[in-house]
Structures are given as C-alpha cells and as structure tokens.
Amino acid sequence: MADRVLPRGFYARPTLQVARDLIGKTLVHVTTSGRTSGLIVEVEAYIGEGDPACHAASGLTGRNAPLYGRPGRAYVYVNYGIHHLVNAVTEPEGVPAAVLLRAAEPVEGIDLMRRRRQTNGRLARASSLPEKDLCRGPGNLTRAFGISGAHNRLDLCGAGLFVEDGGVGGEPKVEWTPRVGIRVGIAARWRCAVVDSACVSGR
DNA sequence: CGTTCGATGCACT
DNA sequence: GTGCATCGAACGT
C-alpha cells in the first residue's frame, strides 16, 4: 500500500494547524486482534505552559514529560481513574503541546471496536452500541481502538498506531469552539470539530 | 427532555 | 489528601 502515514514534520508545526489538519485524517491501530481505523472528526489543542488547561501548565513533571518530547509521539494518560486519553505531541521538541483526539467516525474493524467497548473497562455496556457512538468521546475512542497506557510515548510515525492521510473527497467543514470538560482555559476556542458529524461528542 | 452523581487510578501537593 | 482533558446510570421535571 502507498505510504500515507503522516511524517514527523506534520506534527512539528503550530498546534492549531496540526489540530485542523488532523480532522478528516484516518487514525489506524493494528494489533494481533485486527485492524481498526476511523476518520478523526473532533480534536482539541493544548498549547504550552501558558495554557492553564495544558498538563504542562505547572512545568515539567514525570507525567507530562512526553509533551516536551519529540513531536509525532503519543501522550496517553489516565483520567478520572478509568479512561485513557490519547494525544499527538506537536511543535518542535522542547515545546510542550499536543492535540487530544476526541472522536472518530469508525471505518475498519467495527466489530472489534464494538467488542472492545463491551468487554473492556469498568463501564461496559450490556446492549450493542450504534456504530456512530463507538468512538464518540475521548475515553470511548481509546477503548474502541484498544489504546492504553502501554502506548504512552509510542511513535505515531512508525507502524502499529499511526495517522494516515485520508485522501477522502473534499475537506470537511469544521468549527472552532471552546474546549470541553475543563475548568480553566475555557476562553480559548481550541476545539476543532466537523460540523454536522453524528460522531462528534456533544455538550 | 434535564441534571446529578458514583466509579476509579494516579500524579502531584 | 485532592482533583481531574469522562462516562453512563439513575434519577427529577
């Protein structure tokens, strides 16, 4: 297949540009259980120590170190004790910033996603989920894709977990809104989402 | 419809 | 000990 994996140079740019350009791209995770992929429809930017909502707001710590590292790597952490959230590290190395992947439209491995959603985690559902909800919300996305703490610092420019150039038709129409679920830094409109996508998480 | 709230791990103070 | 970049069940209206 053609090598459509986004190169490191894609991530080593201003975070808002990376966020915008990730919309419509394809997130792919290949495991022994199978291949899952989906179109990215919602992201959020977290930019630098001056951003109060960014994990780097208090400077370098053991947890947020990946934010300061190479662009194009994954920053995965646990929040609320039960959800893994995945980010793509951006900007040149040394600048702590990333794009949070919040929602995707399932493309490949939908049965596998559904199985992961139903069997993984403490909040498993008994009934079968609508396809559009499988990767709706950052916690749901990581569960459907089988992304866990083991993926922290993983290079997104290699094999396994990566983002591909979608090559799908025209550019989707997007909107910029305040970020969701945070208590500080709500003024910045750094959430980018596809307008009218059923797979975008709402408020 | 709407809002509230418990689950749950761990980094940080 | 505190506070989350969440989710969905369980309520109330």
PDB file of C-alpha atoms (C1' of nucleotides) in Angstrom:
ATOM      1  CA  MET A   1       0.000   0.000   0.000  1.00  0.00           C
ATOM      2  CA  ALA A   2       1.070   3.584  -0.517  1.00  0.00           C
ATOM      3  CA  ASP A   3       2.790   5.094   2.472  1.00  0.00           C
ATOM      4  CA  ARG A   4       0.248   7.585   3.629  1.00  0.00           C
ATOM      5  CA  VAL A   5       1.462   7.635   7.241  1.00  0.00           C
ATOM      6  CA  LEU A   6       1.812  11.244   8.374  1.00  0.00           C
ATOM      7  CA  PRO A   7       5.526  12.067   8.833  1.00  0.00           C
ATOM      8  CA  ARG A   8       7.071  13.751  11.850  1.00  0.00           C
ATOM      9  CA  GLY A   9       7.156  17.037  10.002  1.00  0.00           C
ATOM     10  CA  PHE A  10       3.359  17.076  10.050  1.00  0.00           C
ATOM     11  CA  TYR A  11       3.372  17.199  13.849  1.00  0.00           C
ATOM     12  CA  ALA A  12       6.335  19.551  14.240  1.00  0.00           C
ATOM     13  CA  ARG A  13       4.188  22.581  13.422  1.00  0.00           C
ATOM     14  CA  PRO A  14       1.996  25.065  15.279  1.00  0.00           C
ATOM     15  CA  THR A  15      -0.513  23.031  17.277  1.00  0.00           C
ATOM     16  CA  LEU A  16      -3.629  24.738  15.945  1.00  0.00           C
ATOM     17  CA  GLN A  17      -2.562  23.929  12.397  1.00  0.00           C
ATOM     18  CA  VAL A  18      -1.915  20.315  13.320  1.00  0.00           C
ATOM     19  CA  ALA A  19      -5.311  20.138  15.028  1.00  0.00           C
ATOM     20  CA  ARG A  20      -7.107  21.475  11.986  1.00  0.00           C
ATOM     21  CA  ASP A  21      -5.223  19.212   9.614  1.00  0.00           C
ATOM     22  CA  LEU A  22      -5.860  16.084  11.681  1.00  0.00           C
ATOM     23  CA  ILE A  23      -9.576  16.474  11.009  1.00  0.00           C
ATOM     24  CA  GLY A  24     -10.523  14.148   8.177  1.00  0.00           C
ATOM     25  CA  LYS A  25      -7.366  12.052   8.533  1.00  0.00           C
ATOM     26  CA  THR A  26      -7.543   8.375   9.420  1.00  0.00           C
ATOM     27  CA  LEU A  27      -6.423   7.033  12.782  1.00  0.00           C
ATOM     28  CA  VAL A  28      -5.225   3.438  12.474  1.00  0.00           C
ATOM     29  CA  HIS A  29      -4.323   0.832  15.098  1.00  0.00           C
ATOM     30  CA  VAL A  30      -3.052  -2.562  14.041  1.00  0.00           C
ATOM     31  CA  THR A  31      -2.934  -5.329  16.655  1.00  0.00           C
ATOM     32  CA  THR A  32      -2.974  -9.113  16.746  1.00  0.00           C
ATOM     33  CA  SER A  33      -6.730  -8.839  17.255  1.00  0.00           C
ATOM     34  CA  GLY A  34      -7.135  -6.981  13.998  1.00  0.00           C
ATOM     35  CA  ARG A  35      -7.059  -3.574  12.419  1.00  0.00           C
ATOM     36  CA  THR A  36      -9.241  -0.675  13.500  1.00  0.00           C
ATOM     37  CA  SER A  37      -9.434   2.692  11.798  1.00  0.00           C
ATOM     38  CA  GLY A  38     -11.612   5.769  11.743  1.00  0.00           C
ATOM     39  CA  LEU A  39     -11.846   9.309  10.411  1.00  0.00           C
ATOM     40  CA  ILE A  40     -10.868  11.894  13.009  1.00  0.00           C
ATOM     41  CA  VAL A  41     -13.806  14.287  13.464  1.00  0.00           C
ATOM     42  CA  GLU A  42     -13.023  16.098  16.741  1.00  0.00           C
ATOM     43  CA  VAL A  43      -9.788  17.268  18.410  1.00  0.00           C
ATOM     44  CA  GLU A  44      -8.575  19.772  20.984  1.00  0.00           C
ATOM     45  CA  ALA A  45      -5.304  21.697  21.195  1.00  0.00           C
ATOM     46  CA  TYR A  46      -3.328  22.051  24.439  1.00  0.00           C
ATOM     47  CA  ILE A  47      -0.522  24.522  23.968  1.00  0.00           C
ATOM     48  CA  GLY A  48       2.380  25.301  26.250  1.00  0.00           C
ATOM     49  CA  GLU A  49       2.985  26.211  29.868  1.00  0.00           C
ATOM     50  CA  GLY A  50       0.927  29.374  29.376  1.00  0.00           C
ATOM     51  CA  ASP A  51      -2.219  27.333  28.697  1.00  0.00           C
ATOM     52  CA  PRO A  52      -3.825  26.685  32.113  1.00  0.00           C
ATOM     53  CA  ALA A  53      -5.634  23.594  30.809  1.00  0.00           C
ATOM     54  CA  CYS A  54      -2.466  22.036  29.416  1.00  0.00           C
ATOM     55  CA  HIS A  55      -0.817  19.393  31.574  1.00  0.00           C
ATOM     56  CA  ALA A  56       2.398  21.375  31.205  1.00  0.00           C
ATOM     57  CA  ALA A  57       0.863  24.425  32.915  1.00  0.00           C
ATOM     58  CA  SER A  58       2.954  23.762  36.048  1.00  0.00           C
ATOM     59  CA  GLY A  59       6.128  22.921  34.229  1.00  0.00           C
ATOM     60  CA  LEU A  60       7.863  19.651  33.539  1.00  0.00           C
ATOM     61  CA  THR A  61       6.827  16.668  35.668  1.00  0.00           C
ATOM     62  CA  GLY A  62       7.150  12.928  35.406  1.00  0.00           C
ATOM     63  CA  ARG A  63       3.702  12.578  33.985  1.00  0.00           C
ATOM     64  CA  ASN A  64       3.762  15.294  31.325  1.00  0.00           C
ATOM     65  CA  ALA A  65       7.301  14.676  30.095  1.00  0.00           C
ATOM     66  CA  PRO A  66       6.093  13.283  26.738  1.00  0.00           C
ATOM     67  CA  LEU A  67       4.618  16.718  25.955  1.00  0.00           C
ATOM     68  CA  TYR A  68       8.152  18.128  25.952  1.00  0.00           C
ATOM     69  CA  GLY A  69       9.497  15.327  23.821  1.00  0.00           C
ATOM     70  CA  ARG A  70       9.571  14.593  20.123  1.00  0.00           C
ATOM     71  CA  PRO A  71       6.599  15.635  18.046  1.00  0.00           C
ATOM     72  CA  GLY A  72       4.697  12.788  16.451  1.00  0.00           C
ATOM     73  CA  ARG A  73       4.692  10.645  19.554  1.00  0.00           C
ATOM     74  CA  ALA A  74       1.662   9.641  21.617  1.00  0.00           C
ATOM     75  CA  TYR A  75       0.904  11.093  25.033  1.00  0.00           C
ATOM     76  CA  VAL A  76      -1.520   8.748  26.798  1.00  0.00           C
ATOM     77  CA  TYR A  77      -2.679   9.235  30.355  1.00  0.00           C
ATOM     78  CA  VAL A  78      -5.444   8.082  32.667  1.00  0.00           C
ATOM     79  CA  ASN A  79      -8.101  10.491  33.758  1.00  0.00           C
ATOM     80  CA  TYR A  80     -10.872  10.069  36.286  1.00  0.00           C
ATOM     81  CA  GLY A  81      -9.230   6.784  37.134  1.00  0.00           C
ATOM     82  CA  ILE A  82     -10.958   4.865  34.375  1.00  0.00           C
ATOM     83  CA  HIS A  83     -10.375   6.481  30.989  1.00  0.00           C
ATOM     84  CA  HIS A  84      -7.278   6.591  28.832  1.00  0.00           C
ATOM     85  CA  LEU A  85      -6.952   9.719  26.688  1.00  0.00           C
ATOM     86  CA  VAL A  86      -4.629   9.884  23.691  1.00  0.00           C
ATOM     87  CA  ASN A  87      -2.821  12.939  22.343  1.00  0.00           C
ATOM     88  CA  ALA A  88      -0.442  13.524  19.442  1.00  0.00           C
ATOM     89  CA  VAL A  89       2.560  15.579  20.585  1.00  0.00           C
ATOM     90  CA  THR A  90       3.132  18.690  18.454  1.00  0.00           C
ATOM     91  CA  GLU A  91       5.525  21.630  17.973  1.00  0.00           C
ATOM     92  CA  PRO A  92       9.329  21.330  17.910  1.00  0.00           C
ATOM     93  CA  GLU A  93      10.867  19.210  20.666  1.00  0.00           C
ATOM     94  CA  GLY A  94      11.007  21.175  23.912  1.00  0.00           C
ATOM     95  CA  VAL A  95       7.727  22.997  23.354  1.00  0.00           C
ATOM     96  CA  PRO A  96       5.074  21.214  25.463  1.00  0.00           C
ATOM     97  CA  ALA A  97       1.944  20.915  23.337  1.00  0.00           C
ATOM     98  CA  ALA A  98      -0.350  18.264  21.905  1.00  0.00           C
ATOM     99  CA  VAL A  99      -3.621  17.561  20.174  1.00  0.00           C
ATOM    100  CA  LEU A 100      -6.197  15.472  22.046  1.00  0.00           C
ATOM    101  CA  LEU A 101      -8.094  13.014  19.864  1.00  0.00           C
ATOM    102  CA  ARG A 102     -11.727  13.266  20.993  1.00  0.00           C
ATOM    103  CA  ALA A 103     -13.836  11.472  18.416  1.00  0.00           C
ATOM    104  CA  ALA A 104     -13.711   9.478  15.182  1.00  0.00           C
ATOM    105  CA  GLU A 105     -16.046   8.009  12.616  1.00  0.00           C
ATOM    106  CA  PRO A 106     -15.490   4.229  12.513  1.00  0.00           C
ATOM    107  CA  VAL A 107     -14.227   2.822   9.201  1.00  0.00           C
ATOM    108  CA  GLU A 108     -12.457  -0.520   9.686  1.00  0.00           C
ATOM    109  CA  GLY A 109     -12.752  -3.128  12.437  1.00  0.00           C
ATOM    110  CA  ILE A 110     -16.153  -2.043  13.620  1.00  0.00           C
ATOM    111  CA  ASP A 111     -16.949  -5.418  15.143  1.00  0.00           C
ATOM    112  CA  LEU A 112     -13.646  -5.330  17.007  1.00  0.00           C
ATOM    113  CA  MET A 113     -14.418  -1.831  18.257  1.00  0.00           C
ATOM    114  CA  ARG A 114     -17.804  -2.962  19.484  1.00  0.00           C
ATOM    115  CA  ARG A 115     -16.280  -5.943  21.264  1.00  0.00           C
ATOM    116  CA  ARG A 116     -13.700  -3.720  22.973  1.00  0.00           C
ATOM    117  CA  ARG A 117     -16.383  -1.267  24.049  1.00  0.00           C
ATOM    118  CA  GLN A 118     -18.483  -4.047  25.505  1.00  0.00           C
ATOM    119  CA  THR A 119     -15.789  -6.002  27.274  1.00  0.00           C
ATOM    120  CA  ASN A 120     -13.098  -3.511  28.236  1.00  0.00           C
ATOM    121  CA  GLY A 121     -13.254  -1.119  31.135  1.00  0.00           C
ATOM    122  CA  ARG A 122     -15.488  -0.951  34.156  1.00  0.00           C
ATOM    123  CA  LEU A 123     -18.268   0.880  32.399  1.00  0.00           C
ATOM    124  CA  ALA A 124     -19.009  -1.785  29.829  1.00  0.00           C
ATOM    125  CA  ARG A 125     -22.432  -1.707  28.293  1.00  0.00           C
ATOM    126  CA  ALA A 126     -24.727  -4.661  28.005  1.00  0.00           C
ATOM    127  CA  SER A 127     -26.572  -3.603  24.861  1.00  0.00           C
ATOM    128  CA  SER A 128     -24.871  -3.228  21.494  1.00  0.00           C
ATOM    129  CA  LEU A 129     -23.831   0.283  20.594  1.00  0.00           C
ATOM    130  CA  PRO A 130     -24.724   2.274  17.487  1.00  0.00           C
ATOM    131  CA  GLU A 131     -21.744   2.488  15.152  1.00  0.00           C
ATOM    132  CA  LYS A 132     -21.638   6.281  15.357  1.00  0.00           C
ATOM    133  CA  ASP A 133     -21.135   6.118  19.143  1.00  0.00           C
ATOM    134  CA  LEU A 134     -18.225   3.664  19.148  1.00  0.00           C
ATOM    135  CA  CYS A 135     -15.512   6.358  19.076  1.00  0.00           C
ATOM    136  CA  ARG A 136     -17.592   9.278  20.314  1.00  0.00           C
ATOM    137  CA  GLY A 137     -15.732  10.963  23.176  1.00  0.00           C
ATOM    138  CA  PRO A 138     -12.030  10.671  24.078  1.00  0.00           C
ATOM    139  CA  GLY A 139     -12.498   7.850  26.570  1.00  0.00           C
ATOM    140  CA  ASN A 140     -14.675   5.889  24.179  1.00  0.00           C
ATOM    141  CA  LEU A 141     -12.240   6.412  21.319  1.00  0.00           C
ATOM    142  CA  THR A 142      -9.288   4.911  23.175  1.00  0.00           C
ATOM    143  CA  ARG A 143     -11.380   1.978  24.340  1.00  0.00           C
ATOM    144  CA  ALA A 144     -12.699   1.242  20.841  1.00  0.00           C
ATOM    145  CA  PHE A 145      -9.184   1.466  19.392  1.00  0.00           C
ATOM    146  CA  GLY A 146      -7.609  -0.593  22.164  1.00  0.00           C
ATOM    147  CA  ILE A 147      -5.291   2.244  23.206  1.00  0.00           C
ATOM    148  CA  SER A 148      -3.928   2.058  26.756  1.00  0.00           C
ATOM    149  CA  GLY A 149      -1.124   3.326  28.922  1.00  0.00           C
ATOM    150  CA  ALA A 150       1.233   0.960  27.108  1.00  0.00           C
ATOM    151  CA  HIS A 151       1.002   3.331  24.134  1.00  0.00           C
ATOM    152  CA  ASN A 152       2.336   6.334  26.020  1.00  0.00           C
ATOM    153  CA  ARG A 153       5.372   7.799  24.212  1.00  0.00           C
ATOM    154  CA  LEU A 154       4.787   5.479  21.267  1.00  0.00           C
ATOM    155  CA  ASP A 155       5.959   6.874  17.942  1.00  0.00           C
ATOM    156  CA  LEU A 156       2.994   7.653  15.700  1.00  0.00           C
ATOM    157  CA  CYS A 157       5.302   7.848  12.705  1.00  0.00           C
ATOM    158  CA  GLY A 158       6.004   4.125  12.699  1.00  0.00           C
ATOM    159  CA  ALA A 159       3.840   1.002  12.418  1.00  0.00           C
ATOM    160  CA  GLY A 160       1.105  -0.100  14.761  1.00  0.00           C
ATOM    161  CA  LEU A 161      -0.533   3.137  15.805  1.00  0.00           C
ATOM    162  CA  PHE A 162      -0.448   5.977  13.291  1.00  0.00           C
ATOM    163  CA  VAL A 163      -2.461   8.505  11.302  1.00  0.00           C
ATOM    164  CA  GLU A 164      -2.915   8.241   7.558  1.00  0.00           C
ATOM    165  CA  ASP A 165      -3.733  10.859   5.007  1.00  0.00           C
ATOM    166  CA  GLY A 166      -7.381  10.194   4.328  1.00  0.00           C
ATOM    167  CA  GLY A 167      -7.488  11.060   0.663  1.00  0.00           C
ATOM    168  CA  VAL A 168     -11.260  11.063   1.010  1.00  0.00           C
ATOM    169  CA  GLY A 169     -13.079  13.578  -1.172  1.00  0.00           C
ATOM    170  CA  GLY A 170     -13.323  17.227  -0.201  1.00  0.00           C
ATOM    171  CA  GLU A 171     -12.309  18.928   3.003  1.00  0.00           C
ATOM    172  CA  PRO A 172     -14.898  18.594   5.760  1.00  0.00           C
ATOM    173  CA  LYS A 173     -16.424  21.784   7.115  1.00  0.00           C
ATOM    174  CA  VAL A 174     -15.142  22.452  10.642  1.00  0.00           C
ATOM    175  CA  GLU A 175     -15.961  24.727  13.551  1.00  0.00           C
ATOM    176  CA  TRP A 176     -13.788  26.052  16.382  1.00  0.00           C
ATOM    177  CA  THR A 177     -15.324  26.120  19.870  1.00  0.00           C
ATOM    178  CA  PRO A 178     -14.106  26.302  23.476  1.00  0.00           C
ATOM    179  CA  ARG A 179     -12.619  23.079  24.776  1.00  0.00           C
ATOM    180  CA  VAL A 180     -14.840  20.666  26.615  1.00  0.00           C
ATOM    181  CA  GLY A 181     -14.691  19.246  30.115  1.00  0.00           C
ATOM    182  CA  ILE A 182     -12.087  21.615  31.541  1.00  0.00           C
ATOM    183  CA  ARG A 183     -12.422  24.132  34.390  1.00  0.00           C
ATOM    184  CA  VAL A 184      -9.754  26.599  33.256  1.00  0.00           C
ATOM    185  CA  GLY A 185      -8.715  27.943  29.910  1.00  0.00           C
ATOM    186  CA  ILE A 186     -12.284  27.931  28.641  1.00  0.00           C
ATOM    187  CA  ALA A 187     -11.856  31.206  26.756  1.00  0.00           C
ATOM    188  CA  ALA A 188      -9.683  29.769  24.004  1.00  0.00           C
ATOM    189  CA  ARG A 189     -11.609  28.259  21.121  1.00  0.00           C
ATOM    190  CA  TRP A 190      -9.184  25.399  20.586  1.00  0.00           C
ATOM    191  CA  ARG A 191     -11.633  22.576  19.950  1.00  0.00           C
ATOM    192  CA  CYS A 192     -11.992  21.744  16.276  1.00  0.00           C
ATOM    193  CA  ALA A 193     -14.830  19.524  15.091  1.00  0.00           C
ATOM    194  CA  VAL A 194     -16.571  18.530  11.883  1.00  0.00           C
ATOM    195  CA  VAL A 195     -19.853  20.370  11.529  1.00  0.00           C
ATOM    196  CA  ASP A 196     -22.874  18.077  11.487  1.00  0.00           C
ATOM    197  CA  SER A 197     -20.985  14.846  12.172  1.00  0.00           C
ATOM    198  CA  ALA A 198     -23.036  12.379  14.215  1.00  0.00           C
ATOM    199  CA  CYS A 199     -19.781  11.056  15.667  1.00  0.00           C
ATOM    200  CA  VAL A 200     -18.777  14.299  17.410  1.00  0.00           C
ATOM    201  CA  SER A 201     -19.201  14.342  21.178  1.00  0.00           C
ATOM    202  CA  GLY A 202     -21.682  16.964  22.337  1.00  0.00           C
ATOM    203  CA  ARG A 203     -22.388  19.005  25.354  1.00  0.00           C
TER     204      ARG A 203
ATOM    205  C1'  DC B   1     -36.249  16.026  27.892  1.00  0.00           C
ATOM    206  C1'  DG B   2     -32.904  17.775  32.062  1.00  0.00           C
ATOM    207  C1'  DT B   3     -29.348  17.320  35.996  1.00  0.00           C
ATOM    208  C1'  DT B   4     -26.724  14.728  39.440  1.00  0.00           C
ATOM    209  C1'  DC B   5     -23.534  11.525  40.875  1.00  0.00           C
ATOM    210  C1'  DG B   6     -20.565   7.305  41.588  1.00  0.00           C
ATOM    211  C1'  DA B   7     -16.752   4.700  39.737  1.00  0.00           C
ATOM    212  C1'  DT B   8     -11.878   4.577  39.843  1.00  0.00           C
ATOM    213  C1'  DG B   9      -6.204   5.337  39.275  1.00  0.00           C
ATOM    214  C1'  DC B  10      -2.659   8.080  39.919  1.00  0.00           C
ATOM    215  C1'  DA B  11       0.221  12.321  39.610  1.00  0.00           C
ATOM    216  C1'  DC B  12       1.032  15.950  42.256  1.00  0.00           C
ATOM    217  C1'  DT B  13       0.941  18.981  46.691  1.00  0.00           C
TER     218       DT B  13
ATOM    219  C1'  DG C   1      -5.468  14.064  50.667  1.00  0.00           C
ATOM    220  C1'  DT C   2      -7.078  16.497  46.332  1.00  0.00           C
ATOM    221  C1'  DG C   3      -8.542  16.898  41.746  1.00  0.00           C
ATOM    222  C1'  DC C   4      -9.133  15.689  37.387  1.00  0.00           C
ATOM    223  C1'  DA C   5      -8.923  16.992  29.142  1.00  0.00           C
ATOM    224  C1'  DT C   6     -15.053  11.074  31.318  1.00  0.00           C
ATOM    225  C1'  DC C   7     -18.908   8.033  31.040  1.00  0.00           C
ATOM    226  C1'  DG C   8     -23.399   6.375  31.654  1.00  0.00           C
ATOM    227  C1'  DA C   9     -26.876   5.011  35.067  1.00  0.00           C
ATOM    228  C1'  DA C  10     -30.204   6.951  37.834  1.00  0.00           C
ATOM    229  C1'  DC C  11     -32.902   9.992  38.952  1.00  0.00           C
ATOM    230  C1'  DG C  12     -36.153  14.613  38.548  1.00  0.00           C
ATOM    231  C1'  DT C  13     -39.421  17.516  35.623  1.00  0.00           C
TER     232       DT C  13
END
